[in-house]
Amino acid sequence: MADSSPRAVICKPVFFSSALITLLILIFSIVAGQQASTVFAEIQNWVANTFGWFYILAVALFLIFMAVLAFSSFGKIKLGPDHAQPDYTSTSWFAMLFAAGMGIGLLFFGVAEPIMHYNSPPVGEGGTTLAARQAMSITFFHWGLHAWAIYAVIGLSLAYFSFRHRLPLTIRSALYPLIGERIYGPIGHVVDTFAVIGTLFGIATSLGFGVLQINAGLTHLTGLPENVFVQVALIAVITLFATGSVVAGLDAGIKRLSELNLILAAAMLLFVLVTGPTLHLLQTFVQNTGAYLDQVVGKTFNLYAYEPTGWIGGWTLFYWGWWISWSPFVGMFIARVSRGRTIREFVGGVLLIPCGFTFLWMTVFGNTAIWLETHEAGGALAATIAESVPLALFTLLEYLPWSTFSATVAVILIILFFVTSADSGSLVVDSLTAGGATNTPVWQRIFWAVGQGAIAAVLLLSGGLAALQSAVIAGALPFVIVMLLICWGLWRGLRMEGLRELAHGLPSLPAASSAIPWQKRLRGILHYPTEREVEQFLNTTIAEALGAVEAELRSHDLQTRMEVEPQRRRLTVYYEGVPDFIYAVEMTGYAAPRFALTQPSDLDLAQGREFYRAEVHLAEGGQQYDVVGWSRDQLISDILNQYEKHMHFLHISSTE
């Protein structure tokens, strides 16, 4: 019996380069200690002061680019063949991208960030009504469309080139329209290495935030000491849970945990909404959303150039760097679960649905915190946050009923978000270092799961939260350049798609054949072929037509290949440096339509049997038309029509 178990797949240049660079950074952090923290901080300040404008402009371009694609004619293109259907339901899809993209951050900053902006706004006096409105507006800005546009750029590019054009599911594939086959060489290796390093440190930052908050919650509930050694131990324990989820796989592990995350997060959101100042929260949600939409353009390009402040480096630039460092991970993950959706559906779903939930979350927790601060806490909540940011959520829950129970649920939720971030991140990094392969051995995924936990632990030991933030901002800079190239590559790829559609609109000659008596044609329309009938049709008429065309093409010195599979016949004409021509006929089964049951000759369909079609597939997927009953000459004519359209596409694309 053949061994079908997955074997080790490693792209050596990416694997060893990223592992070596990461190891050197960690060794420096361990050996240098406080000096490493100082170096990280200096790098952060240099990046913020020198390239802050570049971060701000690039992220604005990412959002504009996604909006243009969604509203353009490209929006109807599917991420996969034309006949592809989504692999996951909308609910499961939303749960997975939300859990991977924002989970830990919402719990960590949902209370802390609005209070910190309320007390210390970038401009103006803190503790005022104006400061409260500004605090929520800034929080919405940091967690809104810009963050998800960054994720969408990577996710859309990967899904398009991988599922539509069958390229590897790696970052380098998005550059194919720019450098062609060179993506498999040194340039591609460098791009994927940047992606791996950014992903590792971006996830480590989130895991660091998560473990700080878990420690604070356990201290709050049980009196467990709050120190770096406990936090490292917690990372080790929770990494074991993440490893178990990695072993279980995407559907059995990550999907179920993500759905559980969403349920618990919705329950906690509802709890605070009901037990907090409900009417006030509903009012502020509407007003906060309106203020965000009103001010989003101004805030998008605001660098505080006329009132210089270090605030932007510690907040906006940190967030943009954090989202960018997370983008290979989240982008590749949402690409893997988005096959079969259209570009418009992808962009709308990724940008709008999570943003709506995030805005509601930030309003419920942030405005509840500000309301408590001004009505009951009297400054105590802000004082606690100033001393310990990870304790913010648990301090808020103390002012609400059933605080012990809700704090326990919060700790469980943070742990689950920790696990889903670590395990999905491990799958992504493993895929990047394996050249896009997904069926890798378990030990390979475990290696990266443990490695991510180790990075988070070392960065915490070397400098705590400040080191994590500095590493994120500095590490994201080179990948911003890669992302801009990815946008350019995606645009060129979609332009080629548009040219292909234009070429397919070329007028075609009618199918060559003698006239078919109309009575015979009607019988064919009313008949629902069996599997055996279509198989015979594949083996005779279709095989003969494809074989005849292949032989003629070979006589013109063209490289061709005809593939014979149990339910498909496929002809490929190969070209160097441009898309190949593919014409395939696939047997596809369908459940009996209700109207077919009225035909006496097809009573067997009433017993639940399927009928079959022989459908034409081109390089971009199924064309939704059936050729059963066509003659050999009709099929040859159709093949030539499609080939002529393909040649026209190659002609007009070469002139672009």
XYZ file of C-alpha atoms in Angstrom:
656
model
C 0.000 0.000 0.000
C 1.412 3.409 -0.952
C 2.289 5.869 1.776
C -0.044 8.837 1.336
C 1.058 10.754 4.442
C 2.344 14.287 3.819
C 6.090 14.668 3.553
C 8.347 17.516 4.544
C 8.219 20.348 2.008
C 10.652 23.193 2.559
C 11.605 26.129 0.361
C 15.163 26.233 1.656
C 16.049 29.864 0.821
C 12.933 31.177 2.570
C 12.973 28.719 5.466
C 16.613 29.124 6.414
C 16.852 32.853 5.706
C 13.817 33.745 7.795
C 14.821 31.321 10.557
C 18.375 32.732 10.652
C 17.304 36.389 10.718
C 14.724 35.678 13.407
C 17.251 33.723 15.446
C 19.832 36.531 15.241
C 17.251 39.078 16.426
C 16.283 36.836 19.327
C 19.913 36.179 20.314
C 20.576 39.916 20.261
C 17.497 40.469 22.439
C 18.634 37.847 24.956
C 22.313 38.825 25.094
C 21.939 42.585 24.928
C 18.917 42.817 27.222
C 18.228 46.474 28.020
C 20.433 47.584 25.146
C 18.187 45.651 22.735
C 15.148 47.462 24.074
C 16.923 50.794 23.572
C 17.923 49.881 20.008
C 14.346 48.843 19.196
C 13.063 52.163 20.560
C 15.601 54.163 18.536
C 14.636 52.280 15.378
C 10.965 52.983 16.080
C 11.631 56.721 16.508
C 13.742 56.853 13.354
C 11.109 55.065 11.293
C 8.298 57.230 12.695
C 10.153 60.502 12.095
C 11.602 59.617 8.689
C 8.970 57.392 7.089
C 5.780 58.325 8.926
C 4.484 60.137 5.846
C 5.187 57.031 3.776
C 3.164 54.768 6.092
C 0.233 57.194 6.108
C 0.212 57.642 2.325
C 0.625 53.910 1.587
C -2.255 52.859 3.848
C -4.486 55.518 2.274
C -3.640 54.127 -1.167
C -4.493 50.590 -0.041
C -7.989 51.678 1.020
C -8.587 53.659 -2.178
C -7.352 50.728 -4.285
C -9.723 48.259 -2.621
C -12.683 50.625 -3.055
C -11.864 51.113 -6.753
C -11.722 47.347 -7.360
C -14.994 46.715 -5.534
C -16.915 49.263 -7.594
C -15.222 48.526 -10.915
C -16.148 45.934 -13.518
C -13.468 43.703 -11.977
C -15.743 43.202 -8.986
C -17.637 40.373 -10.680
C -14.504 38.241 -11.186
C -14.445 35.118 -9.032
C -11.566 34.070 -6.821
C -11.320 30.738 -8.553
C -12.774 29.304 -11.755
C -15.967 30.876 -13.057
C -17.972 27.905 -11.784
C -16.443 27.896 -8.257
C -18.705 28.140 -5.208
C -17.624 29.392 -1.719
C -15.971 26.722 0.394
C -17.501 28.063 3.628
C -20.790 29.602 4.669
C -20.828 33.338 5.229
C -21.092 32.853 9.003
C -18.065 30.546 9.187
C -16.139 32.804 6.814
C -16.784 35.903 8.902
C -15.952 34.084 12.143
C -12.582 32.883 10.857
C -11.393 36.170 9.375
C -12.573 38.091 12.452
C -10.879 35.754 14.939
C -7.632 35.823 12.982
C -7.685 39.543 12.258
C -8.683 41.453 15.375
C -9.573 39.250 18.337
C -6.855 39.822 20.944
C -6.485 43.495 20.030
C -10.147 44.302 20.646
C -10.029 42.766 24.097
C -6.749 44.488 24.958
C -7.503 47.965 23.604
C -11.329 48.069 23.664
C -11.380 49.775 27.057
C -7.845 51.130 27.328
C -7.492 53.086 24.089
C -10.627 55.290 24.385
C -9.762 56.154 28.009
C -6.145 56.963 27.133
C -7.222 59.235 24.246
C -9.882 60.781 26.510
C -7.297 61.724 29.122
C -4.425 62.558 26.732
C -5.722 63.541 23.275
C -3.190 64.346 20.540
C -4.356 67.975 20.591
C -6.542 69.890 23.022
C -7.453 69.415 26.662
C -8.223 65.976 28.098
C -11.197 64.984 30.213
C -13.731 67.099 28.304
C -16.794 66.274 26.231
C -14.835 67.208 23.126
C -12.036 64.870 24.218
C -14.574 62.029 24.620
C -15.878 62.500 21.083
C -12.337 62.767 19.750
C -11.269 59.632 21.654
C -13.925 57.495 19.989
C -13.274 59.030 16.581
C -9.555 58.196 16.836
C -10.296 54.680 18.077
C -12.672 54.037 15.177
C -10.034 55.361 12.779
C -7.354 52.995 14.092
C -9.625 49.938 13.990
C -11.725 50.726 10.935
C -11.535 50.430 7.173
C -7.800 51.103 6.897
C -6.837 48.039 8.913
C -9.048 45.733 6.896
C -7.973 47.333 3.603
C -4.387 46.307 4.441
C -5.539 42.735 5.028
C -7.695 42.803 1.901
C -4.793 43.814 -0.364
C -2.826 40.702 0.540
C -5.828 38.382 0.816
C -7.327 39.416 -2.515
C -4.016 39.180 -4.375
C -3.238 35.729 -3.013
C -6.737 34.374 -3.612
C -6.848 35.755 -7.154
C -3.472 34.485 -8.343
C -3.671 31.173 -6.492
C -7.275 30.125 -7.138
C -7.793 31.877 -10.471
C -4.375 31.326 -12.042
C -3.159 28.269 -10.105
C -0.003 29.919 -8.760
C 1.414 28.923 -5.345
C -0.380 30.366 -2.315
C 2.565 32.596 -1.364
C 3.184 36.340 -1.384
C 5.545 36.102 -4.362
C 2.713 34.963 -6.637
C 1.179 38.449 -6.536
C 4.244 39.759 -8.374
C 3.848 37.382 -11.325
C 2.424 40.047 -13.690
C 5.510 42.191 -12.952
C 8.416 39.728 -13.074
C 6.919 36.533 -14.512
C 8.759 33.287 -13.838
C 11.367 35.124 -11.773
C 9.025 34.842 -8.795
C 10.538 31.388 -8.354
C 14.046 32.855 -8.022
C 15.869 35.136 -5.551
C 13.352 38.005 -5.804
C 10.502 35.689 -4.802
C 12.561 34.237 -1.964
C 13.280 37.732 -0.570
C 9.600 38.729 -0.741
C 8.453 35.593 1.077
C 11.236 35.994 3.650
C 10.034 39.526 4.443
C 6.519 38.142 4.781
C 7.610 35.376 7.166
C 9.589 37.723 9.425
C 6.812 40.322 9.486
C 4.259 37.634 10.275
C 6.331 36.124 13.071
C 6.876 39.446 14.831
C 3.345 40.697 14.171
C 1.834 37.576 15.709
C 4.357 37.714 18.545
C 3.116 41.225 19.338
C -0.489 40.060 19.539
C 0.476 37.038 21.610
C 2.407 39.365 23.887
C -0.649 41.577 24.359
C -2.784 38.508 24.940
C -0.565 36.932 27.581
C -0.207 40.256 29.438
C -3.988 40.488 29.615
C -4.418 36.827 30.604
C -1.908 37.323 33.419
C -3.708 40.474 34.535
C -7.054 38.652 34.485
C -5.767 35.684 36.469
C -4.155 38.057 38.956
C -7.464 39.863 39.262
C -9.381 36.610 39.778
C -6.962 34.413 41.727
C -4.104 36.547 42.962
C -1.586 34.876 40.648
C 1.632 36.966 40.514
C 1.885 39.350 37.594
C 5.418 39.164 36.235
C 7.336 38.207 33.125
C 8.117 34.683 34.342
C 4.429 33.874 34.819
C 3.759 35.356 31.391
C 6.394 33.168 29.758
C 4.896 30.124 31.483
C 1.440 31.115 30.209
C 2.818 31.450 26.677
C 4.227 27.930 26.945
C 0.969 26.423 28.202
C -1.288 28.182 25.705
C 1.102 27.410 22.842
C 0.474 23.744 23.628
C -3.258 24.317 23.073
C -2.479 26.129 19.825
C -0.315 23.211 18.741
C -3.236 20.854 19.319
C -5.427 23.020 17.106
C -2.720 23.054 14.424
C -2.626 19.260 14.477
C -6.431 19.146 14.094
C -6.236 21.260 10.921
C -8.212 24.124 9.389
C -11.733 22.682 9.427
C -11.606 20.612 12.608
C -9.524 23.012 14.688
C -9.403 26.643 13.585
C -12.918 26.825 12.109
C -14.609 25.491 15.249
C -12.530 27.608 17.614
C -13.240 30.701 15.496
C -16.984 30.076 15.626
C -16.769 29.571 19.411
C -14.788 32.815 19.659
C -17.467 34.712 17.783
C -20.246 33.313 19.989
C -18.425 34.212 23.231
C -17.433 37.648 21.928
C -21.039 38.386 20.908
C -22.259 37.205 24.325
C -19.789 39.471 26.155
C -20.689 42.387 23.901
C -24.389 41.871 24.626
C -23.698 41.544 28.369
C -21.909 44.914 28.584
C -24.490 46.556 26.326
C -27.389 45.411 28.518
C -25.781 45.941 31.934
C -24.054 49.187 30.964
C -25.622 52.542 29.977
C -27.632 50.957 27.153
C -29.422 53.998 25.744
C -26.262 56.074 25.876
C -24.349 53.343 24.033
C -26.922 53.091 21.261
C -26.851 56.844 20.801
C -23.068 57.058 20.779
C -22.788 54.164 18.319
C -24.799 56.106 15.758
C -22.917 59.336 16.468
C -19.480 57.676 16.529
C -20.140 56.043 13.167
C -21.277 59.330 11.656
C -18.233 61.156 13.030
C -15.956 58.477 11.606
C -17.484 58.760 8.137
C -17.352 62.553 8.339
C -13.700 62.745 9.413
C -12.171 59.674 7.757
C -10.560 61.565 4.864
C -8.988 64.209 7.093
C -7.664 61.667 9.575
C -6.358 59.436 6.788
C -3.799 62.059 5.739
C -3.211 63.781 9.097
C 0.461 63.705 10.168
C 0.131 66.528 12.724
C 2.760 68.325 10.652
C 1.672 71.746 11.967
C 1.620 70.656 15.612
C 4.449 68.069 15.840
C 3.823 65.405 18.462
C 5.255 62.026 19.362
C 1.677 60.783 19.742
C 1.363 59.613 16.141
C 4.379 57.318 16.422
C 3.030 55.609 19.514
C -0.483 55.234 18.136
C -1.352 55.594 14.440
C 2.013 54.498 13.053
C 2.152 51.638 15.532
C -1.260 50.435 14.384
C -0.415 50.770 10.703
C 2.818 48.861 11.313
C 0.960 46.244 13.328
C -1.675 45.707 10.644
C 0.993 45.598 7.913
C 3.091 43.056 9.818
C -0.057 40.974 10.297
C -1.135 41.300 6.659
C 0.768 38.288 5.250
C -0.704 36.117 7.996
C -4.281 37.422 7.955
C -4.236 37.982 4.196
C -3.112 34.452 3.406
C -5.513 33.007 5.953
C -8.580 34.831 4.602
C -7.437 33.968 1.077
C -7.480 30.263 1.977
C -11.060 30.496 3.240
C -12.378 32.808 0.466
C -12.202 30.612 -2.611
C -15.287 30.925 -4.810
C -16.292 34.460 -3.796
C -16.284 37.380 -6.208
C -13.890 40.296 -5.782
C -16.798 42.580 -4.905
C -18.106 40.110 -2.344
C -14.609 39.650 -0.910
C -13.845 43.366 -0.556
C -17.297 44.178 0.805
C -17.228 41.303 3.262
C -13.670 41.861 4.469
C -14.006 45.642 4.826
C -17.558 46.206 5.994
C -18.707 43.254 8.103
C -15.777 43.113 10.552
C -15.729 46.922 10.740
C -19.378 46.990 11.759
C -18.764 44.521 14.577
C -15.544 46.304 15.591
C -17.258 49.699 15.738
C -20.035 48.270 17.893
C -17.473 46.594 20.166
C -15.406 49.768 20.594
C -18.520 51.813 21.288
C -19.901 49.394 23.879
C -16.628 48.985 25.770
C -15.045 52.378 25.090
C -18.091 54.544 25.738
C -19.033 52.459 28.774
C -15.541 53.147 30.147
C -15.797 56.891 29.482
C -19.313 56.999 30.956
C -18.157 55.191 34.109
C -15.138 57.469 34.365
C -17.349 60.569 34.385
C -20.252 59.173 36.491
C -18.967 56.566 38.950
C -15.243 55.910 38.801
C -14.155 59.496 39.326
C -10.758 58.976 37.708
C -10.096 55.550 39.227
C -10.502 53.718 35.929
C -8.031 55.994 34.163
C -5.567 55.669 37.027
C -5.711 51.869 36.824
C -5.155 51.930 33.057
C -2.212 54.325 33.439
C -0.638 51.808 35.808
C -1.603 48.599 33.953
C -3.138 48.645 30.469
C -3.810 44.848 30.481
C -6.020 45.302 33.553
C -8.356 47.767 31.813
C -11.047 45.273 30.746
C -11.232 43.580 34.145
C -11.420 46.912 35.974
C -14.357 47.900 33.758
C -16.162 44.632 34.520
C -15.849 45.365 38.257
C -18.388 48.173 37.820
C -20.933 45.807 36.230
C -22.976 42.933 37.718
C -21.546 39.377 37.970
C -18.024 40.732 37.577
C -16.266 37.520 38.605
C -18.193 35.435 36.094
C -17.756 37.954 33.276
C -14.026 38.295 34.030
C -13.682 34.500 33.853
C -15.421 34.452 30.483
C -13.119 37.263 29.335
C -10.014 35.260 30.263
C -11.359 32.221 28.387
C -12.118 34.407 25.362
C -8.601 35.892 25.370
C -7.101 32.401 25.582
C -9.224 31.242 22.636
C -8.191 34.264 20.572
C -4.587 33.555 21.545
C -4.942 29.975 20.317
C -6.651 30.867 17.012
C -4.042 33.544 16.260
C -1.169 31.168 17.014
C -2.502 28.146 15.145
C -3.667 29.985 12.032
C -0.395 31.930 12.041
C 1.532 28.657 12.190
C -0.325 27.327 9.152
C 0.444 30.491 7.201
C 4.145 30.649 8.074
C 4.464 26.945 7.349
C 2.876 27.452 3.932
C 5.157 30.411 3.143
C 8.297 28.476 4.017
C 7.043 25.449 2.072
C 6.605 27.288 -1.232
C 2.822 27.455 -0.915
C 2.264 23.788 -0.016
C -0.571 23.194 2.460
C -0.412 19.433 2.931
C 2.719 19.471 5.083
C 3.563 17.069 7.918
C 2.334 17.862 11.412
C 5.822 18.302 12.869
C 6.486 21.137 10.415
C 3.435 23.065 11.632
C 4.271 22.319 15.258
C 7.748 23.785 14.694
C 6.295 27.168 13.730
C 3.642 27.102 16.458
C 6.327 26.613 19.094
C 8.581 29.145 17.353
C 5.956 31.884 17.528
C 5.509 31.331 21.248
C 9.272 31.467 21.736
C 9.536 34.794 19.880
C 6.795 36.347 22.011
C 8.488 35.065 25.198
C 11.934 36.389 24.247
C 10.622 39.829 23.268
C 8.743 40.059 26.556
C 11.882 39.117 28.477
C 14.022 41.592 26.567
C 11.870 44.665 26.843
C 8.214 43.972 27.392
C 5.482 45.801 25.526
C 7.763 48.591 24.283
C 10.053 46.089 22.546
C 7.059 44.434 20.888
C 5.725 47.743 19.573
C 9.126 48.870 18.317
C 9.761 45.577 16.544
C 6.406 45.818 14.768
C 6.873 49.363 13.407
C 10.433 48.709 12.245
C 9.706 45.276 10.783
C 6.751 46.497 8.726
C 8.684 49.118 6.735
C 10.190 46.881 4.021
C 6.914 45.060 3.571
C 5.071 48.307 2.788
C 7.141 48.509 -0.402
C 6.274 44.894 -1.214
C 2.570 45.653 -0.695
C 2.672 48.577 -3.117
C 4.230 46.274 -5.722
C 1.514 43.716 -4.969
C -1.166 46.335 -5.723
C 0.529 47.085 -9.033
C 0.779 43.380 -9.856
C -2.868 42.768 -9.006
C -3.970 45.684 -11.163
C -1.988 44.377 -14.125
C -3.381 40.887 -13.601
C -6.937 42.202 -13.564
C -6.242 44.305 -16.649
C -5.253 41.110 -18.440
C -8.519 39.592 -17.226
C -10.395 42.490 -18.771
C -8.548 42.047 -22.055
C -9.389 38.344 -22.024
C -13.075 39.202 -21.612
C -12.805 41.672 -24.467
C -11.201 38.996 -26.639
C -13.979 36.551 -25.820
C -16.437 39.055 -27.227
C -14.915 38.590 -30.665
C -17.613 37.518 -33.145
C -17.468 33.778 -33.891
C -18.503 31.720 -36.874
C -21.514 29.472 -36.287
C -20.807 25.820 -35.527
C -20.076 23.968 -38.754
C -22.563 21.186 -39.368
C -25.378 20.181 -41.610
C -28.784 21.260 -40.446
C -30.247 19.083 -37.695
C -33.943 18.259 -38.054
C -35.847 20.319 -35.532
C -37.619 17.240 -34.133
C -34.250 15.652 -33.259
C -33.062 18.885 -31.691
C -36.211 19.070 -29.556
C -35.708 15.477 -28.363
C -32.184 16.431 -27.311
C -33.453 19.436 -25.353
C -36.018 17.319 -23.479
C -33.613 14.466 -22.763
C -31.583 14.267 -19.521
C -28.561 12.027 -20.229
C -27.337 9.353 -17.849
C -23.761 9.045 -16.631
C -23.131 6.181 -19.041
C -24.364 8.181 -22.021
C -22.072 11.118 -21.246
C -19.107 8.819 -20.604
C -19.616 7.274 -24.020
C -19.871 10.748 -25.541
C -16.549 11.726 -23.898
C -14.874 8.570 -25.175
C -16.059 8.936 -28.751
C -17.137 12.275 -30.187
C -15.248 14.543 -27.807
C -12.071 12.465 -27.858
C -12.167 12.394 -31.664
C -12.686 16.166 -31.958
C -9.936 17.040 -29.479
C -7.597 14.496 -31.050
C -8.159 15.883 -34.529
C -7.455 19.462 -33.404
C -4.381 18.340 -31.460
C -2.966 16.516 -34.478
C -3.478 19.550 -36.702
C -1.866 21.898 -34.156
C 1.129 19.562 -33.860
C 1.531 19.677 -37.627
C 2.066 23.428 -37.209
C 4.874 22.780 -34.673
C 2.803 23.842 -31.681
C 3.392 22.118 -28.336
C 0.133 20.484 -27.284
C -1.086 17.861 -24.874
C -4.398 15.998 -24.575
C -5.209 14.623 -21.128
C -7.677 11.788 -20.615
C -9.205 11.516 -17.152
C -12.224 9.509 -15.924
C -14.626 12.458 -16.219
C -12.686 14.944 -18.312
C -10.956 15.389 -21.650
C -8.591 18.344 -21.859
C -6.539 19.913 -24.649
C -3.717 22.343 -23.770
C -1.671 24.436 -26.181
C 1.494 25.672 -24.502
C 3.080 29.087 -25.003
C 6.257 30.588 -23.583
C 5.727 33.559 -21.278
C 2.011 34.025 -21.994
C -1.115 32.149 -20.851
C -1.664 28.705 -22.355
C -4.837 27.830 -24.230
C -7.008 25.280 -22.443
C -10.165 23.656 -23.774
C -11.662 20.945 -21.621
C -14.963 19.086 -21.493
C -15.973 17.824 -18.056
C -18.811 15.518 -17.088
C -20.868 17.159 -14.344
C -23.767 15.642 -12.444
C -26.845 17.553 -11.323
C -29.853 16.719 -9.209
C -33.003 16.210 -11.246
C -34.836 19.508 -11.800
C -38.447 19.540 -10.676
C -39.726 20.302 -14.177
C -37.943 17.230 -15.575
C -40.138 14.870 -13.554
C -43.048 15.564 -15.902
C -41.322 13.763 -18.765
C -42.492 10.122 -19.068
C -39.184 9.070 -20.606
C -37.276 10.276 -17.552
C -39.342 8.749 -14.741
C -36.152 7.264 -13.282
C -35.176 10.804 -12.290
C -38.023 10.754 -9.811
C -36.102 8.130 -7.836
C -33.371 10.658 -7.015
C -30.982 9.834 -9.868
C -28.822 12.537 -11.377
C -28.563 13.627 -14.958
C -25.257 14.622 -16.534
C -23.900 17.340 -18.790
C -20.652 17.639 -20.750
C -19.639 21.222 -19.941
C -16.879 23.263 -21.566
C -14.131 24.626 -19.322
C -11.504 27.165 -20.351
C -8.479 28.392 -18.387
C -10.684 30.728 -16.346
C -13.190 28.009 -15.428
C -16.500 26.554 -16.489
C -18.401 28.286 -19.307
C -21.822 26.950 -18.267
C -22.769 25.416 -21.619
C -23.369 21.762 -22.462
C -22.134 20.048 -25.654
C -23.872 16.662 -25.299
C -25.332 15.723 -28.661
C -23.005 17.947 -30.669
C -21.362 16.437 -33.701
C -17.613 16.080 -34.187
C -17.555 19.016 -36.615
C -19.577 21.208 -34.265
C -17.128 20.523 -31.444
C -14.131 21.234 -33.660
C -15.737 24.515 -34.697
C -16.296 25.469 -31.045
C -12.693 24.610 -30.133
C -11.439 26.783 -32.978
C -13.771 29.628 -31.982
C -12.397 29.579 -28.439
C -8.830 29.260 -29.739
C -9.351 32.230 -32.022
C -10.582 34.281 -29.059
C -7.542 33.236 -27.057
C -5.185 34.292 -29.850
C -7.003 37.624 -30.060
C -6.503 38.013 -26.301
C -2.775 37.334 -26.654
C -2.608 39.914 -29.432
C -4.324 42.767 -27.596
C -2.533 41.994 -24.313
C 0.862 42.142 -26.050
C 0.120 45.689 -27.200
C -0.731 46.952 -23.711
